[in-house]
PDB file of C-alpha atoms and ligand atoms in Angstrom:
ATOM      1  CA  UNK A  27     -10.227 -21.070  -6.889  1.00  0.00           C
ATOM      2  CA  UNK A  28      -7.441 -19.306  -8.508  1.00  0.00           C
ATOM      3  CA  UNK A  29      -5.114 -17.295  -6.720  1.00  0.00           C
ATOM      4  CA  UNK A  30      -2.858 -14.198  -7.566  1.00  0.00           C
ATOM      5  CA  UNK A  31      -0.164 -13.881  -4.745  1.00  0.00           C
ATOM      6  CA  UNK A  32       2.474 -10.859  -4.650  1.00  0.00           C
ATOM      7  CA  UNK A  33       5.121  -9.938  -2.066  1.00  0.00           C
ATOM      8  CA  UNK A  34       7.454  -7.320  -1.473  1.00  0.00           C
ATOM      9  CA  UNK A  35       5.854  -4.316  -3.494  1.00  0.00           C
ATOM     10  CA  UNK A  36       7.750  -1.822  -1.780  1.00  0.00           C
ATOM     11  CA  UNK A  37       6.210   1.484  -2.965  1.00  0.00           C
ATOM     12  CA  UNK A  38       6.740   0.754  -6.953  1.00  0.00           C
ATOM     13  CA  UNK A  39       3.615   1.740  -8.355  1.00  0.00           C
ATOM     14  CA  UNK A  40       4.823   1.136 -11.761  1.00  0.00           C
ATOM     15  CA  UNK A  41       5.863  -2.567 -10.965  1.00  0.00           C
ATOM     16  CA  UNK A  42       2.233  -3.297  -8.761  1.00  0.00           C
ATOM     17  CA  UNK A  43       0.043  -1.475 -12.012  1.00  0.00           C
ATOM     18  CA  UNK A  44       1.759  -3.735 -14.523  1.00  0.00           C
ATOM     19  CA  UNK A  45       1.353  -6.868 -12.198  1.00  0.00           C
ATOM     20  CA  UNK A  46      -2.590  -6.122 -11.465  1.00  0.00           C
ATOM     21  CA  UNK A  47      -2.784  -5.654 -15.576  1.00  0.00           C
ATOM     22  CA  UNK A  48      -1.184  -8.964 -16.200  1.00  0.00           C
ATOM     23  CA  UNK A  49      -3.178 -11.002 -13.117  1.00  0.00           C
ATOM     24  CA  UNK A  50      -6.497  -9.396 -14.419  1.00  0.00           C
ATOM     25  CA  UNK A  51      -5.728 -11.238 -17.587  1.00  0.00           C
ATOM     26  CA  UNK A  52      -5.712 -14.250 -15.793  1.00  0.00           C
ATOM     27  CA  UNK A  53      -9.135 -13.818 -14.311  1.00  0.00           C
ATOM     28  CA  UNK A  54      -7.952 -14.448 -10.752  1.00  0.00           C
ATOM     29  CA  UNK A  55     -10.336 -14.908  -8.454  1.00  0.00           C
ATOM     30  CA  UNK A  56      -8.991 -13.857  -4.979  1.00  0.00           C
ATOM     31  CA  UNK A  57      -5.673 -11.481  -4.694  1.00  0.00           C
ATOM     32  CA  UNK A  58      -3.256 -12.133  -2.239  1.00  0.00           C
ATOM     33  CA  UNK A  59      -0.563  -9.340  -0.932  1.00  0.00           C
ATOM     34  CA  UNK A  60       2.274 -11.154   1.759  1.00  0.00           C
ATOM     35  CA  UNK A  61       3.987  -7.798   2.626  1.00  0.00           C
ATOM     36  CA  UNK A  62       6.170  -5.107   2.163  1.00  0.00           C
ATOM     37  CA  UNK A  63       3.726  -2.480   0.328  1.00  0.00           C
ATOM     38  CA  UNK A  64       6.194  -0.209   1.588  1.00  0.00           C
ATOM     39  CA  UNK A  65      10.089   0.297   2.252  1.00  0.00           C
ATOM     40  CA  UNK A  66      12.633   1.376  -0.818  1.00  0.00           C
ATOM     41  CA  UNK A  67      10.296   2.715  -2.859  1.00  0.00           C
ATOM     42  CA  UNK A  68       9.133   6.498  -3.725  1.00  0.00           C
ATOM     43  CA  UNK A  69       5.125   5.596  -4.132  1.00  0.00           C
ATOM     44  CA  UNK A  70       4.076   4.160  -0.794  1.00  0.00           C
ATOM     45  CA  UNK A  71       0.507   6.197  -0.318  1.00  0.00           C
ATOM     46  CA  UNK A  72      -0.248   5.107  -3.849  1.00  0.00           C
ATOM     47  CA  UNK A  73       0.779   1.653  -3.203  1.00  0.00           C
ATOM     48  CA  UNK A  74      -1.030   1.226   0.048  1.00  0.00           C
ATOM     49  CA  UNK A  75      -3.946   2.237  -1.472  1.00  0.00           C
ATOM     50  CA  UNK A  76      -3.877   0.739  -4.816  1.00  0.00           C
ATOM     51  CA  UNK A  77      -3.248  -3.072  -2.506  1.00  0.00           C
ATOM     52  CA  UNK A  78      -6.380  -2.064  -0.636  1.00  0.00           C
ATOM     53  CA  UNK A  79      -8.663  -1.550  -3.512  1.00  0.00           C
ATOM     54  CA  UNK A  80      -7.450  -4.622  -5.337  1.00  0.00           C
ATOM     55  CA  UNK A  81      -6.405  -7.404  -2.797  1.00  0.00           C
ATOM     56  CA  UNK A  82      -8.621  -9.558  -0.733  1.00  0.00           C
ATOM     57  CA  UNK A  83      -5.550 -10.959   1.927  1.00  0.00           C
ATOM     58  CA  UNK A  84      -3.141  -8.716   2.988  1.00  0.00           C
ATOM     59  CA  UNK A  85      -0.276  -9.577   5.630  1.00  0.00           C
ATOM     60  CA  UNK A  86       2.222  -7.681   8.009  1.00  0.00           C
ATOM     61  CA  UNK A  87       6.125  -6.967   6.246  1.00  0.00           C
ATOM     62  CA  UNK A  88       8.819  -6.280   8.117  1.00  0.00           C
ATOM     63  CA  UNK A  89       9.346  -2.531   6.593  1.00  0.00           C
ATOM     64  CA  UNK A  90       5.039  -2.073   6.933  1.00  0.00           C
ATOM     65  CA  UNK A  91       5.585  -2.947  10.323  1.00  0.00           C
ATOM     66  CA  UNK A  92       8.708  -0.264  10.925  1.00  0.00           C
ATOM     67  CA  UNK A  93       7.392   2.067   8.873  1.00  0.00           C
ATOM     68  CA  UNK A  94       4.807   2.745  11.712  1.00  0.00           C
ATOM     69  CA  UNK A  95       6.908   2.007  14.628  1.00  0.00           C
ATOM     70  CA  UNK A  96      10.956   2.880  13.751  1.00  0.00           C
ATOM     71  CA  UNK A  97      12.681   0.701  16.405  1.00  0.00           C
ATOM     72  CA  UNK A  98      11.808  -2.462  13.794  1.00  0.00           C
ATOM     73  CA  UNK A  99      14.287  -0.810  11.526  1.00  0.00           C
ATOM     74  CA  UNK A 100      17.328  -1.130  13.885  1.00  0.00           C
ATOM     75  CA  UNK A 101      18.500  -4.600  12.057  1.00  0.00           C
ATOM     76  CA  UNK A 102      18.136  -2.578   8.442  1.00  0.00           C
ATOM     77  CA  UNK A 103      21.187  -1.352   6.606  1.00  0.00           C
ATOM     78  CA  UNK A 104      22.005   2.226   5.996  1.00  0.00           C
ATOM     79  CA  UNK A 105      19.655   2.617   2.694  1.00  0.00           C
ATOM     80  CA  UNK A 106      16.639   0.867   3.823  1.00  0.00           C
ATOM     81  CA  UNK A 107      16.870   2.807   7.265  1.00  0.00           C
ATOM     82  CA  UNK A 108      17.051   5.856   5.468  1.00  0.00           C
ATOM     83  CA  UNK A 109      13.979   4.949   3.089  1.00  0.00           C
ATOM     84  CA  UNK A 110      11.837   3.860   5.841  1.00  0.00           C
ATOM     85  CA  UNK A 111      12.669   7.218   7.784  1.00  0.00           C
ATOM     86  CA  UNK A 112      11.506   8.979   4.765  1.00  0.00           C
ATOM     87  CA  UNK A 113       8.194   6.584   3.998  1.00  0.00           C
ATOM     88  CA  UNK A 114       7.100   7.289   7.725  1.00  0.00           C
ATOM     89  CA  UNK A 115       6.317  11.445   6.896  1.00  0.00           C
ATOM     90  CA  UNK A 116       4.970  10.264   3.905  1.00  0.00           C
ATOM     91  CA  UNK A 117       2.860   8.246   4.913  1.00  0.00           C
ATOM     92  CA  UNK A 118      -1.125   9.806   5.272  1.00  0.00           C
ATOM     93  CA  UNK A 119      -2.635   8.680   8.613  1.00  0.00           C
ATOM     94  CA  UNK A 120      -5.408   6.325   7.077  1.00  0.00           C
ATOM     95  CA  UNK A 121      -2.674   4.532   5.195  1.00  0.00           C
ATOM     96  CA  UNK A 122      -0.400   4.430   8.704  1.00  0.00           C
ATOM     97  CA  UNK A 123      -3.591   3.132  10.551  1.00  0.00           C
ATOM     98  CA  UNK A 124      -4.135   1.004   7.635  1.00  0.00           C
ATOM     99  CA  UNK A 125      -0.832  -0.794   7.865  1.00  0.00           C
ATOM    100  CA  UNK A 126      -0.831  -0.970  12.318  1.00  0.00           C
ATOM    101  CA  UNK A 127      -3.791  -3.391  11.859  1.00  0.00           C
ATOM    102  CA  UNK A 128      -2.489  -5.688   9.382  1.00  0.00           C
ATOM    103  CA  UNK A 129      -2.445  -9.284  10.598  1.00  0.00           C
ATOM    104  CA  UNK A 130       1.504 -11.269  10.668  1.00  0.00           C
ATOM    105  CA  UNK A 131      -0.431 -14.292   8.917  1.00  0.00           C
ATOM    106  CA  UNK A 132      -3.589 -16.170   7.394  1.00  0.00           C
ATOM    107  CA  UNK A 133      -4.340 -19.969   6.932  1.00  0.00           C
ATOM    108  CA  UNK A 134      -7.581 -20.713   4.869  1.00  0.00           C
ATOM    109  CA  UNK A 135      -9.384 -24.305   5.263  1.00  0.00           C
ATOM    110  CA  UNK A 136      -7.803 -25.901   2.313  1.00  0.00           C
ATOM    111  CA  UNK A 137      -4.411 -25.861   3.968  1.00  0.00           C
ATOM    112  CA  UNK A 138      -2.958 -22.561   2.663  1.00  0.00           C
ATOM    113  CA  UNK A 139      -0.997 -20.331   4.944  1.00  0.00           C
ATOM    114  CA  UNK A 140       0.117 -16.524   3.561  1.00  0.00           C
ATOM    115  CA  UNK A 141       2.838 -15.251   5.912  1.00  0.00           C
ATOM    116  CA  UNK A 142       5.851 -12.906   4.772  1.00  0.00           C
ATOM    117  CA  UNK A 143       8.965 -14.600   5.553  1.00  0.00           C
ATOM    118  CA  UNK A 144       8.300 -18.315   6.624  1.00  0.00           C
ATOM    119  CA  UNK A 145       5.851 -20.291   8.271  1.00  0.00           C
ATOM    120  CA  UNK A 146       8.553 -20.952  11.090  1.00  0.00           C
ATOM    121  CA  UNK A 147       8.832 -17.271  12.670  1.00  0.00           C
ATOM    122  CA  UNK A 148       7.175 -14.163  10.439  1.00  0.00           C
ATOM    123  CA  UNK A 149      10.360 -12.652   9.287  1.00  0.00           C
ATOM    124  CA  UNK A 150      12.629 -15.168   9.045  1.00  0.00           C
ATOM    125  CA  UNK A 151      14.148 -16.030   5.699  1.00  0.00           C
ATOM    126  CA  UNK A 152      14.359 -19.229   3.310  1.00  0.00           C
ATOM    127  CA  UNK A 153      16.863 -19.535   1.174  1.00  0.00           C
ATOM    128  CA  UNK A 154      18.179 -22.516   1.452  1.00  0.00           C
ATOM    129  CA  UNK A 155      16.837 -26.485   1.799  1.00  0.00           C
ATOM    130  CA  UNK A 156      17.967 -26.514   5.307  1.00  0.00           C
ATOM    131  CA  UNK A 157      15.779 -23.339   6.654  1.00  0.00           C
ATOM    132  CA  UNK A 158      12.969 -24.929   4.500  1.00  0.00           C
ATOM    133  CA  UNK A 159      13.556 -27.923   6.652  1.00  0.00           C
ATOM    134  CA  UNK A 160      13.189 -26.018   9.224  1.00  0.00           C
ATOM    135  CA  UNK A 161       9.570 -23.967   8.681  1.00  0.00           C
ATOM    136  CA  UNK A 162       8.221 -27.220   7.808  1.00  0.00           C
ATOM    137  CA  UNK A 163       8.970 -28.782  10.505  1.00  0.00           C
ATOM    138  CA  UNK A 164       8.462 -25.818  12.921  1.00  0.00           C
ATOM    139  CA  UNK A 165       5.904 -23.552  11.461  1.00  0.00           C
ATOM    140  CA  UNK A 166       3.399 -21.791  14.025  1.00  0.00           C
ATOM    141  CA  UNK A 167       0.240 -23.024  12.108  1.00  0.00           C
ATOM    142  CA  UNK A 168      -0.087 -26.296  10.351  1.00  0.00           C
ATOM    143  CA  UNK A 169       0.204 -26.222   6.613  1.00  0.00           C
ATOM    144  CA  UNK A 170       0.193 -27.895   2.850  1.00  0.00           C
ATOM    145  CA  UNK A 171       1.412 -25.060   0.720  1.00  0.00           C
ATOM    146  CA  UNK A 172       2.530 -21.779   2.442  1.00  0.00           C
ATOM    147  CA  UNK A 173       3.263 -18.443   0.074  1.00  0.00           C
ATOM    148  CA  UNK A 174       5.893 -16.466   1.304  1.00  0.00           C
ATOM    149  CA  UNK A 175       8.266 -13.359  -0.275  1.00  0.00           C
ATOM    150  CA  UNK A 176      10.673 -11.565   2.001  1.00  0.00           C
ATOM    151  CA  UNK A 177      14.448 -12.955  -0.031  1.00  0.00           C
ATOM    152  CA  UNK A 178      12.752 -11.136  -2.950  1.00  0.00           C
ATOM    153  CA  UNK A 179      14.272 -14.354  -5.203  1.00  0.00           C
ATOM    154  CA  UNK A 180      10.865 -16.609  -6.391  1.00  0.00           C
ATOM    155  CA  UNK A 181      11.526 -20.110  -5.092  1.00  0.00           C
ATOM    156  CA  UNK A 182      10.053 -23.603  -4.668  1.00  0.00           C
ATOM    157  CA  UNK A 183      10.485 -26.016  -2.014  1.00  0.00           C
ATOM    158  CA  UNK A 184       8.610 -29.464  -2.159  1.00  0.00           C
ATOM    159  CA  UNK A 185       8.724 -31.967   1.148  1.00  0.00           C
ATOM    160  CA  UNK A 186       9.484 -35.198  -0.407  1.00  0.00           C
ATOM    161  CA  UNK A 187      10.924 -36.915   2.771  1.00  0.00           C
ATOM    162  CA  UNK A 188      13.645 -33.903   2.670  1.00  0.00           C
ATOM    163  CA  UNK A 189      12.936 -30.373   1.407  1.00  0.00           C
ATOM    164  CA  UNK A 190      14.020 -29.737  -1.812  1.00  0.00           C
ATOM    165  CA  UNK A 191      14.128 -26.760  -3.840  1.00  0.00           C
ATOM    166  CA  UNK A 192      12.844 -27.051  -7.402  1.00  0.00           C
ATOM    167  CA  UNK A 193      14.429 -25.121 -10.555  1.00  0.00           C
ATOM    168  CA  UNK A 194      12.787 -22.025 -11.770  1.00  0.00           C
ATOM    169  CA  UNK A 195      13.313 -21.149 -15.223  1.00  0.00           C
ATOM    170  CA  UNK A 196      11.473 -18.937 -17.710  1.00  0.00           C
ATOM    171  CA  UNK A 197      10.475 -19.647 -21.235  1.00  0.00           C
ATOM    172  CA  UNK A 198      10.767 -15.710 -22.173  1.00  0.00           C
ATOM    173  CA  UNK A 199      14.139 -13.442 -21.310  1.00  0.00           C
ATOM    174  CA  UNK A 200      14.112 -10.493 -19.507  1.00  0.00           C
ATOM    175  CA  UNK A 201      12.137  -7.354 -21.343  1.00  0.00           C
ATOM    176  CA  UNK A 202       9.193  -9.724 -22.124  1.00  0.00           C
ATOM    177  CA  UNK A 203       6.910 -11.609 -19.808  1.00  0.00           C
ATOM    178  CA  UNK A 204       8.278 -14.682 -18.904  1.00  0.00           C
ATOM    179  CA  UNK A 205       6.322 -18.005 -17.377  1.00  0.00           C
ATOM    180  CA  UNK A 206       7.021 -21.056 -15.493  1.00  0.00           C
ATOM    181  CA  UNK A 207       4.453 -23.618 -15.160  1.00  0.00           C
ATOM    182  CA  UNK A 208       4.017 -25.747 -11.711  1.00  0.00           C
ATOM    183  CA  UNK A 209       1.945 -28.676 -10.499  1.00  0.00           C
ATOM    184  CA  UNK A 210       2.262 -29.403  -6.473  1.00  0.00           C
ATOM    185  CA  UNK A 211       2.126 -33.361  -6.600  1.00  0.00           C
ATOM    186  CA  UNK A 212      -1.147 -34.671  -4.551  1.00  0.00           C
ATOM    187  CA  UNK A 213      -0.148 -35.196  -0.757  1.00  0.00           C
ATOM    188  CA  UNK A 214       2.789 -33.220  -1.061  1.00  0.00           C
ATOM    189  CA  UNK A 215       3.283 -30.223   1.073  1.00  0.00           C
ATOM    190  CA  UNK A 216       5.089 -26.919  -0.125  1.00  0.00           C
ATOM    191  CA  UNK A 217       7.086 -23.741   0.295  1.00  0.00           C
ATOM    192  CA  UNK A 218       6.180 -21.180  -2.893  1.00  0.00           C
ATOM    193  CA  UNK A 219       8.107 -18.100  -2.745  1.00  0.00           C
ATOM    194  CA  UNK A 220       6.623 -15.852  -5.057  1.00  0.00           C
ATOM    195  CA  UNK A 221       9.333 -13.306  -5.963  1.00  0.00           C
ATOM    196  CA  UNK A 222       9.423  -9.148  -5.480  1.00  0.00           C
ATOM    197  CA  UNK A 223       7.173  -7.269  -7.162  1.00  0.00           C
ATOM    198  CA  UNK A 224       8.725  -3.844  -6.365  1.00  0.00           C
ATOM    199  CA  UNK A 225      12.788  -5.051  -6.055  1.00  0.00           C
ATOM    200  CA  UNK A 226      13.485  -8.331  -7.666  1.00  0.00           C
ATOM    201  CA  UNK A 227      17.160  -9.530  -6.446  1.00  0.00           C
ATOM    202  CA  UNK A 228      17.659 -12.676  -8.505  1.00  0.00           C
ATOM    203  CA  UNK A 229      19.040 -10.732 -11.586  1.00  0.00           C
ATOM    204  CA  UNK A 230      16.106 -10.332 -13.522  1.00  0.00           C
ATOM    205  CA  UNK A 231      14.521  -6.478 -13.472  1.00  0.00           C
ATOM    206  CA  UNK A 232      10.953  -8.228 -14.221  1.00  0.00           C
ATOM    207  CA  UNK A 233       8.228  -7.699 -11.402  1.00  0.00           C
ATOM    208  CA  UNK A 234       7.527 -11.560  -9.998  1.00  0.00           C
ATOM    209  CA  UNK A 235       4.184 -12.680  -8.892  1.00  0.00           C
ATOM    210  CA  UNK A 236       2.353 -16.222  -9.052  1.00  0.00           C
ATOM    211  CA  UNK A 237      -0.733 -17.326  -9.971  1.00  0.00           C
ATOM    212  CA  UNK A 238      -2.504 -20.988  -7.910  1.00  0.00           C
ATOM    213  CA  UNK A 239      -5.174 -22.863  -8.935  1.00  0.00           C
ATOM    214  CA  UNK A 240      -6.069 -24.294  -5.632  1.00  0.00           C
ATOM    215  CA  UNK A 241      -8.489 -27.492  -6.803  1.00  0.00           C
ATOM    216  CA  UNK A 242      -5.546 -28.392  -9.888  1.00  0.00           C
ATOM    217  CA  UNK A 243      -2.903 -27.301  -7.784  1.00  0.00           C
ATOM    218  CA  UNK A 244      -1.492 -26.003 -10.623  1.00  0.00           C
ATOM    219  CA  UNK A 245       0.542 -22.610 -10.661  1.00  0.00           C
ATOM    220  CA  UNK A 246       2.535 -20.313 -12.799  1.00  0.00           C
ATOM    221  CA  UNK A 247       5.681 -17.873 -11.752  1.00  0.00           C
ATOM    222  CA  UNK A 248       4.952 -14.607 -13.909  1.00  0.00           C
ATOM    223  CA  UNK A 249       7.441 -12.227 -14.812  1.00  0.00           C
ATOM    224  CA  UNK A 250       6.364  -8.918 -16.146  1.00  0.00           C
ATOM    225  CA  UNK A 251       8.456  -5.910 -17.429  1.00  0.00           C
ATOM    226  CA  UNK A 252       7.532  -2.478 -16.054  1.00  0.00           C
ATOM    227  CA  UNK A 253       8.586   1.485 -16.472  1.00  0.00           C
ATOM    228  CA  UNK A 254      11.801   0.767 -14.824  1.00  0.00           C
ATOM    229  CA  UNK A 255      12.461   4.285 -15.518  1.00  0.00           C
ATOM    230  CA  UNK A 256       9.791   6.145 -14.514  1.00  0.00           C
ATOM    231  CA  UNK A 257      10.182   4.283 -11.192  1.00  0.00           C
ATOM    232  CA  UNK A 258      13.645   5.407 -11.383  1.00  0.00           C
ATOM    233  CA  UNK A 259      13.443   8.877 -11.613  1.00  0.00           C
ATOM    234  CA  UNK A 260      10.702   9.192  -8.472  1.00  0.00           C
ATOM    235  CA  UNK A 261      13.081   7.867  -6.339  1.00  0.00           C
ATOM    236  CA  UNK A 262      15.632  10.328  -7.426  1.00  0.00           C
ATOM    237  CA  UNK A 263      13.933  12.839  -6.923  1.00  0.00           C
ATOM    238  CA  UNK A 264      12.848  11.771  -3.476  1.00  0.00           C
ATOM    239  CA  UNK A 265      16.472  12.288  -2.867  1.00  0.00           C
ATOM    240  CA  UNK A 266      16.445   8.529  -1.529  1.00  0.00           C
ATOM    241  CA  UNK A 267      19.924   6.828  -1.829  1.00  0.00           C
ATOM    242  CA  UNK A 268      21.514   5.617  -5.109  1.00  0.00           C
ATOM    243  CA  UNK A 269      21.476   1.927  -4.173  1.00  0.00           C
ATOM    244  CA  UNK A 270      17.870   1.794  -4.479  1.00  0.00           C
ATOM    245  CA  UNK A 271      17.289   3.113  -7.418  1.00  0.00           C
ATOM    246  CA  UNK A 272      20.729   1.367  -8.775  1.00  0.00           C
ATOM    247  CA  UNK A 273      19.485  -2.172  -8.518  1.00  0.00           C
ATOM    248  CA  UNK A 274      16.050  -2.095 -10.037  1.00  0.00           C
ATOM    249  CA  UNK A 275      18.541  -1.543 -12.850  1.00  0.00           C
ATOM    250  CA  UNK A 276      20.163  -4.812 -12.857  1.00  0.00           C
ATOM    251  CA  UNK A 277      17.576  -6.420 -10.278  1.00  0.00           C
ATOM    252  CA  UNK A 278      20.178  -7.218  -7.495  1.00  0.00           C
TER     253      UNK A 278
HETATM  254 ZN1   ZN B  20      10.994  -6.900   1.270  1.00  0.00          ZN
END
């Protein structure tokens, strides 16, 4: 079966449009959504809805998750407080009953878990081989290969006695859509973070997403280049603060 896993959407319809386009390509056969429809972003009805009609497992983010109850927000700097303030009157009542009965995690039969931050604790973060360490060693559910988002930087961790991260690179720059291919070694159990969609931070504006095949175990990291500036200029206009508009710029 062949997967198409996003994260960390966070109400950029232009970024989500030009993913689906790209992953239909593909011919995926099950879509996978880890979180964060919402949060940043000026489109979050449209996004909500637009992950509904196209995405078979959808998970619980952190700013879904204060976006319909604002005490989660009290850890968020200044700008995402603000957005998420904003995103709860926008938000139409299906789309906030919608997002209360999202589940924090799913793990299929084959060994896959989908979970937003790490297999360890929901919202916690990986970023580095230590805290990968860590959620493989604690995670909730057993696992082989858990997708996460959440750092909004794509990342690979393989167990091989120790976790260690592997190197992502792409074979196209920036402004065109870029690849990395993967194979998960047999017996080998693994952390795939598969990027931002909405608000990449690894200093590359492209919306990230992965594909899995899950009987080759083979998978790509997909960059794909979006309306930056139409994205731009909604959030503007929503009168949201200049730092989130700023770094879909430079994708920081
Ligand atoms: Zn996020």
């Amino acid at each position: 079966m062949k997967l198409g896993i996003v994260s960390d959407i966070h109400a950029n319809l232009e970024a989500i449009d030009a993913v689906l386009t790209d992953m239909n390509l593909h011919k995926v056969d099950k879509k996978v959504c880890l979180g964060d429809i919402v949060g940043y972003g000026a489109s979050p009805n449209e996004c909500i809805e637009t992950i509904i009609s196209n995405f078979n497992y959808i998970v619980m983010g952190n700013h879904d998750e204060a976006s319909i109850d604002l005490d989660r927000s009290l850890g968020f700097n200044l700008a995402a407080k603000e957005a998420i303030q904003w995103t709860a009157k926008q938000l139409a009542p299906d789309n906030k009953e919608y997002l209360r009965n999202l589940e924090y995690g799913y793990s299929t039969d084959e060994g896959l878990l989908f979970v937003h931050g790490s297999p360890n604790e929901p919202f916690d973060y990986i970023f580095s081989d230590r805290e990968a360490q860590i959620a493989f060693q604690t995670a909730i559910s057993d696992f082989e290969i858990a997708f996460v988002g959440h750092t909004h930087t794509p990342g690979m961790w393989f167990l091989e006695g120790k976790a260690k991260q592997q190197p992502i690179r792409y074979d196209k720059p920036d402004g065109e859509i870029g690849k990395l291919e993967f194979r998960i070694p047999e017996g080998t159990k693994a952390i795939i973070n598969v990027g931002s969609v909405g608000q990449p931070r690894d200093y590359d504006t492209r919306a990230s997403y992965v594909i899995y095949d899950t009987e080759t175990r083979q998978g790509t990291f997909v960059r794909v280049p979006y309306s930056k500036d139409i994205t731009i200029g909604k959030i503007k206009r929503a009168g949201l603060p200049y730092s989130l508009w700023h770094r879909l710029m430079y994708g920081q």
